Tab-separated table of C-alpha atoms in Angstrom:
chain	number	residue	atom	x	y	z
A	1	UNK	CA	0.000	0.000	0.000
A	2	UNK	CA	2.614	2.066	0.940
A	3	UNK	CA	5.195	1.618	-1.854
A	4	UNK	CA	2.318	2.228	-4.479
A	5	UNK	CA	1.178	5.320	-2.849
A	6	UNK	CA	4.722	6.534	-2.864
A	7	UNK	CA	5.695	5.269	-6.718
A	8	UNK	CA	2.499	7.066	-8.093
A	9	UNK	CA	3.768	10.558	-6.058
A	10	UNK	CA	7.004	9.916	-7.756
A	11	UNK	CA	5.753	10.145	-11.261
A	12	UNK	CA	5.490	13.373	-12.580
A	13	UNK	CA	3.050	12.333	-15.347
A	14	UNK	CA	0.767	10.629	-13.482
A	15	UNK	CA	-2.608	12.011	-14.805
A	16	UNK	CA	-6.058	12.008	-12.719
A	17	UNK	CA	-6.947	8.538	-14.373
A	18	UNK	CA	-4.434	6.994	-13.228
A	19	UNK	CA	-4.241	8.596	-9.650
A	20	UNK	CA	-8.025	8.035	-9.428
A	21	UNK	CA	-7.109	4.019	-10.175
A	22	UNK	CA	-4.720	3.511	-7.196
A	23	UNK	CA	-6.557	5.415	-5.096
A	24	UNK	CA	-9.369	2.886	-5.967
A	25	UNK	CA	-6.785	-0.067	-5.706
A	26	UNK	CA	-5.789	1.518	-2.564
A	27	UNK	CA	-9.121	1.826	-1.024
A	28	UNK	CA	-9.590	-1.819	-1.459
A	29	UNK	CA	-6.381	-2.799	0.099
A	30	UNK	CA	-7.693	-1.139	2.705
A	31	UNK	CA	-11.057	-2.288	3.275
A	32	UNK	CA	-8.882	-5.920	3.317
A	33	UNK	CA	-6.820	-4.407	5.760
A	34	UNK	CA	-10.343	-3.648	7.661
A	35	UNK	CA	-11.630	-7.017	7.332
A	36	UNK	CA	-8.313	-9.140	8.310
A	37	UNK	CA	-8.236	-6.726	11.632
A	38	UNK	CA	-11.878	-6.926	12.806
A	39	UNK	CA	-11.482	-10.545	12.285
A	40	UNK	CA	-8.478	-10.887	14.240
A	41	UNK	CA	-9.923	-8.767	17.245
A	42	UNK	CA	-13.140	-10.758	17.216
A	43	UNK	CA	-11.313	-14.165	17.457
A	44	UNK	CA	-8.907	-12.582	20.418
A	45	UNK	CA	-12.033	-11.576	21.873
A	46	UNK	CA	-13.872	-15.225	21.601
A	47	UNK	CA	-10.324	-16.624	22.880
A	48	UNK	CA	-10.035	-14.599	26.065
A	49	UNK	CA	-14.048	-15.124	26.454
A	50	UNK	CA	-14.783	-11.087	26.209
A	51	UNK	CA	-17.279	-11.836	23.838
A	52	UNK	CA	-20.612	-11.121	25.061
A	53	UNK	CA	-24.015	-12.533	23.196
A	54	UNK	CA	-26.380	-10.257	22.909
A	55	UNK	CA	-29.394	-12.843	22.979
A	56	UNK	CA	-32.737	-12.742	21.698
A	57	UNK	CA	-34.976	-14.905	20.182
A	58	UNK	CA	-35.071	-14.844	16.233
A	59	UNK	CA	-36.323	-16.819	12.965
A	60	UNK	CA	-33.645	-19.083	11.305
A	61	UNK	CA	-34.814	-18.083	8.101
A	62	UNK	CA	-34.850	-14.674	8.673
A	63	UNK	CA	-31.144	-14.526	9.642
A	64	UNK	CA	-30.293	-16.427	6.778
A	65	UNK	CA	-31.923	-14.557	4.594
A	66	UNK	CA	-30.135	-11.584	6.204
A	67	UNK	CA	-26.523	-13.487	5.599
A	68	UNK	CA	-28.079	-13.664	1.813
A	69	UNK	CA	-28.858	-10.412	1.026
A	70	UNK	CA	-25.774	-9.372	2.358
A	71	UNK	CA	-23.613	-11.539	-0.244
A	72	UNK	CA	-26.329	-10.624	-3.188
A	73	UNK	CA	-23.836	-9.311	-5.444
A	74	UNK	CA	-21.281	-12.065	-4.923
A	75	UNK	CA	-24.120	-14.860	-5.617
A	76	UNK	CA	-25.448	-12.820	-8.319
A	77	UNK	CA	-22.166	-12.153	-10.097
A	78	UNK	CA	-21.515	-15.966	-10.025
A	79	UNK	CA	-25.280	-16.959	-11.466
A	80	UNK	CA	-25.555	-19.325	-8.093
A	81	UNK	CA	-29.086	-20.219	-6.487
A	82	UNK	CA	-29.416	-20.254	-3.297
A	83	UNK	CA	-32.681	-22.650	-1.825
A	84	UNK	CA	-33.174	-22.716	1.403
A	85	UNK	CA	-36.292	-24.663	3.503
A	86	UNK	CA	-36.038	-23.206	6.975
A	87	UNK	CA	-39.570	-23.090	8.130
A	88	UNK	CA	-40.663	-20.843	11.115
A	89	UNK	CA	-38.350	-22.238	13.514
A	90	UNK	CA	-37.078	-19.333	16.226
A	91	UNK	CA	-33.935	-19.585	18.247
A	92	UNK	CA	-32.812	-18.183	21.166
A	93	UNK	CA	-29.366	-16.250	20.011
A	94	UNK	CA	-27.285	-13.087	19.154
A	95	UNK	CA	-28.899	-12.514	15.604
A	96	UNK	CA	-25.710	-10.456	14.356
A	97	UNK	CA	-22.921	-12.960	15.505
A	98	UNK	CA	-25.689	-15.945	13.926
A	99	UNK	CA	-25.896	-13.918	10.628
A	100	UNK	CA	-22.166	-13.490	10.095
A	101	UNK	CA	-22.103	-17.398	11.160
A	102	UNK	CA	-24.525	-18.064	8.284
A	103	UNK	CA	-22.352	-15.409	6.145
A	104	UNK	CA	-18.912	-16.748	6.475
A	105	UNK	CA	-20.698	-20.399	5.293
A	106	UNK	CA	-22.450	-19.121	2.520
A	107	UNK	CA	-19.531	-16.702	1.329
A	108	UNK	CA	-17.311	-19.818	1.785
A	109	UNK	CA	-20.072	-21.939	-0.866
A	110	UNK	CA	-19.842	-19.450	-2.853
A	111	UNK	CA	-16.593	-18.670	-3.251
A	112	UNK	CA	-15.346	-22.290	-3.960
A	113	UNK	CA	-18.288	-22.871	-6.311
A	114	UNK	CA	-18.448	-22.757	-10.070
A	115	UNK	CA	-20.893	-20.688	-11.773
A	116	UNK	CA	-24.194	-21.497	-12.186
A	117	UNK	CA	-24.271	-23.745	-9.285
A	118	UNK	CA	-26.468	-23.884	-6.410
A	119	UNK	CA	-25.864	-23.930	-2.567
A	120	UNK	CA	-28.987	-25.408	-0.184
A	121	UNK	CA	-29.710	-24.789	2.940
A	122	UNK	CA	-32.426	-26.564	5.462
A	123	UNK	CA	-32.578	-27.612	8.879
A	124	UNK	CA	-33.744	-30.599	11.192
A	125	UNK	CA	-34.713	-30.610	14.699
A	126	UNK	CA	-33.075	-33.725	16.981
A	127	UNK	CA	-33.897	-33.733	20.799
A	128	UNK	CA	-31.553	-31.228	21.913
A	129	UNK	CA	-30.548	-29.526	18.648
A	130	UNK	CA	-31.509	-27.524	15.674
A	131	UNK	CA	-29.117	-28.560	13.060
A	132	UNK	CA	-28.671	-26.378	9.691
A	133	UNK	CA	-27.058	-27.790	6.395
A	134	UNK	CA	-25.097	-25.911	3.804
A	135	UNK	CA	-24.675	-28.077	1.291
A	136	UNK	CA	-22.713	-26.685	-2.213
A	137	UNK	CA	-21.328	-27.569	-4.881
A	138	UNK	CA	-18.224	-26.460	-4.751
A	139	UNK	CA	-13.719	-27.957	-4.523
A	140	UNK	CA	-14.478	-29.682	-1.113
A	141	UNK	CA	-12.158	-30.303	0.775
A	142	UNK	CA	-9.772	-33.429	0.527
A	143	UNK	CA	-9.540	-35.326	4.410
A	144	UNK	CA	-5.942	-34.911	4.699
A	145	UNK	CA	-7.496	-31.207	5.895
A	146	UNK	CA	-10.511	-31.924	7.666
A	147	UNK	CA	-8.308	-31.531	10.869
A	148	UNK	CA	-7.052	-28.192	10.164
A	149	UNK	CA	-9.974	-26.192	8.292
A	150	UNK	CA	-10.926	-24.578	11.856
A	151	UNK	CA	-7.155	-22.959	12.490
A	152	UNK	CA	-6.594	-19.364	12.071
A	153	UNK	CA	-4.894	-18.874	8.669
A	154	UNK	CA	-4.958	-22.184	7.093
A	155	UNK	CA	-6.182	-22.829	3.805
A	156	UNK	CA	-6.020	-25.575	1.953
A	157	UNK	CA	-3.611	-26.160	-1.335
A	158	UNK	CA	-7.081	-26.586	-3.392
A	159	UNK	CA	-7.852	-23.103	-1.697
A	160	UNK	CA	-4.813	-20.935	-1.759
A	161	UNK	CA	-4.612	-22.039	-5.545
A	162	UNK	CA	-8.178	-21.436	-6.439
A	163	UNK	CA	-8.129	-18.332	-9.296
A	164	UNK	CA	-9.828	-14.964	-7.321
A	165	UNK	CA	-9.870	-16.314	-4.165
A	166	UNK	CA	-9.859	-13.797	-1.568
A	167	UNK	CA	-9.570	-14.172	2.199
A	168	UNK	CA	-7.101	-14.794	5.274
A	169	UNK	CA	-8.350	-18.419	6.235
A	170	UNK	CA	-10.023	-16.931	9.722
A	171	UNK	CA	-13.387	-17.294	8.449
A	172	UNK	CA	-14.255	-20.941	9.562
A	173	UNK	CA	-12.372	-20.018	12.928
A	174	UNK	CA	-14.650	-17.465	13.711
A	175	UNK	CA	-17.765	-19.411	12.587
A	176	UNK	CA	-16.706	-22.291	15.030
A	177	UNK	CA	-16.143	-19.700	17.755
A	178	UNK	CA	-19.591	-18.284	16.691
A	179	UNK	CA	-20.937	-21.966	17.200
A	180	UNK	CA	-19.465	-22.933	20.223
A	181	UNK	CA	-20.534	-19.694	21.851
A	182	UNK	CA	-24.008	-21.060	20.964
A	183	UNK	CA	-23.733	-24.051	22.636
């Protein structure tokens, strides 16, 4: 971020096009930046058990639809369908840390998903559980990394390879966090 900012002061032709573009490339860099920083601070804060839940109780489906909406462009740009069968079933939680659970897994789908592909949600009820399914169509993962998938920073060779494939590998840490939290 740094070095760009300072090559693009050095040029004494750099026009407003081009000034405008690093800014824009800058901006972004930043916004990662953002991202890789709350996430850190959130998973120090589950770790030392700061985190508080704010609980109420909430519709599944309306807090997945929630995580939806907020990756609309991302599924949209990709042509995937998401189909979910939720019913009316409420839960006692913290909606916003439930929604960002529900984002990280479908952002995950999506990302390692071709386009044109479709990523399903529903959910069961056992005696003491309500369990949700994501279910996608994406890479998978092989089971030489099923072990490690939850550790800050890892990503698999199938995912650090994958073309466009943004991210820092904290996302499945914080939705276990998010889980456990939840009992």
């Amino acid at each position: 971020l740094k070095t760009s900012i300072e090559v693009a002061l050095m040029d004494p032709k750099l026009s407003l096009v081009e000034a405008k573009k690093y800014l824009k490339e800058n901006l972004t860099d930043v916004d990662n930046l953002s991202v890789l920083a709350t996430s850190l601070l959130e998973l120090s804060r589950f770790q030392k058990g700061s985190s508080v839940l704010s609980l109420s109780t909430q519709s599944v489906k309306t807090l997945v639809e929630d995580a939806i909406f907020s990756l609309k462009s991302k599924v949209k740009s990709k042509k995937i369908k998401i189909i979910y069968k939720l019913g009316q079933t409420k839960i006692t939680c913290d909606s916003k840390k439930l929604t960002e659970l529900f984002t990280i897994l479908i952002d995950n789908a999506a990302k390692y998903s071709a386009n044109g592909t479709k990523i399903k949600i529903n959910s069961s009820k056992s005696k003491k559980f309500l369990i949700i399914r994501f279910q996608d169509q994406g890479i998978g993962i092989d089971d030489i990394d099923l072990p490690k998938i939850f550790d800050r920073f890892y990503r698999s060779d199938k995912a650090r390879t994958k073309v466009n494939s943004d991210g820092y590998g904290l996302g499945l840490s914080i939705a276990k966090k998010i889980v456990e939290a939840h009992n």
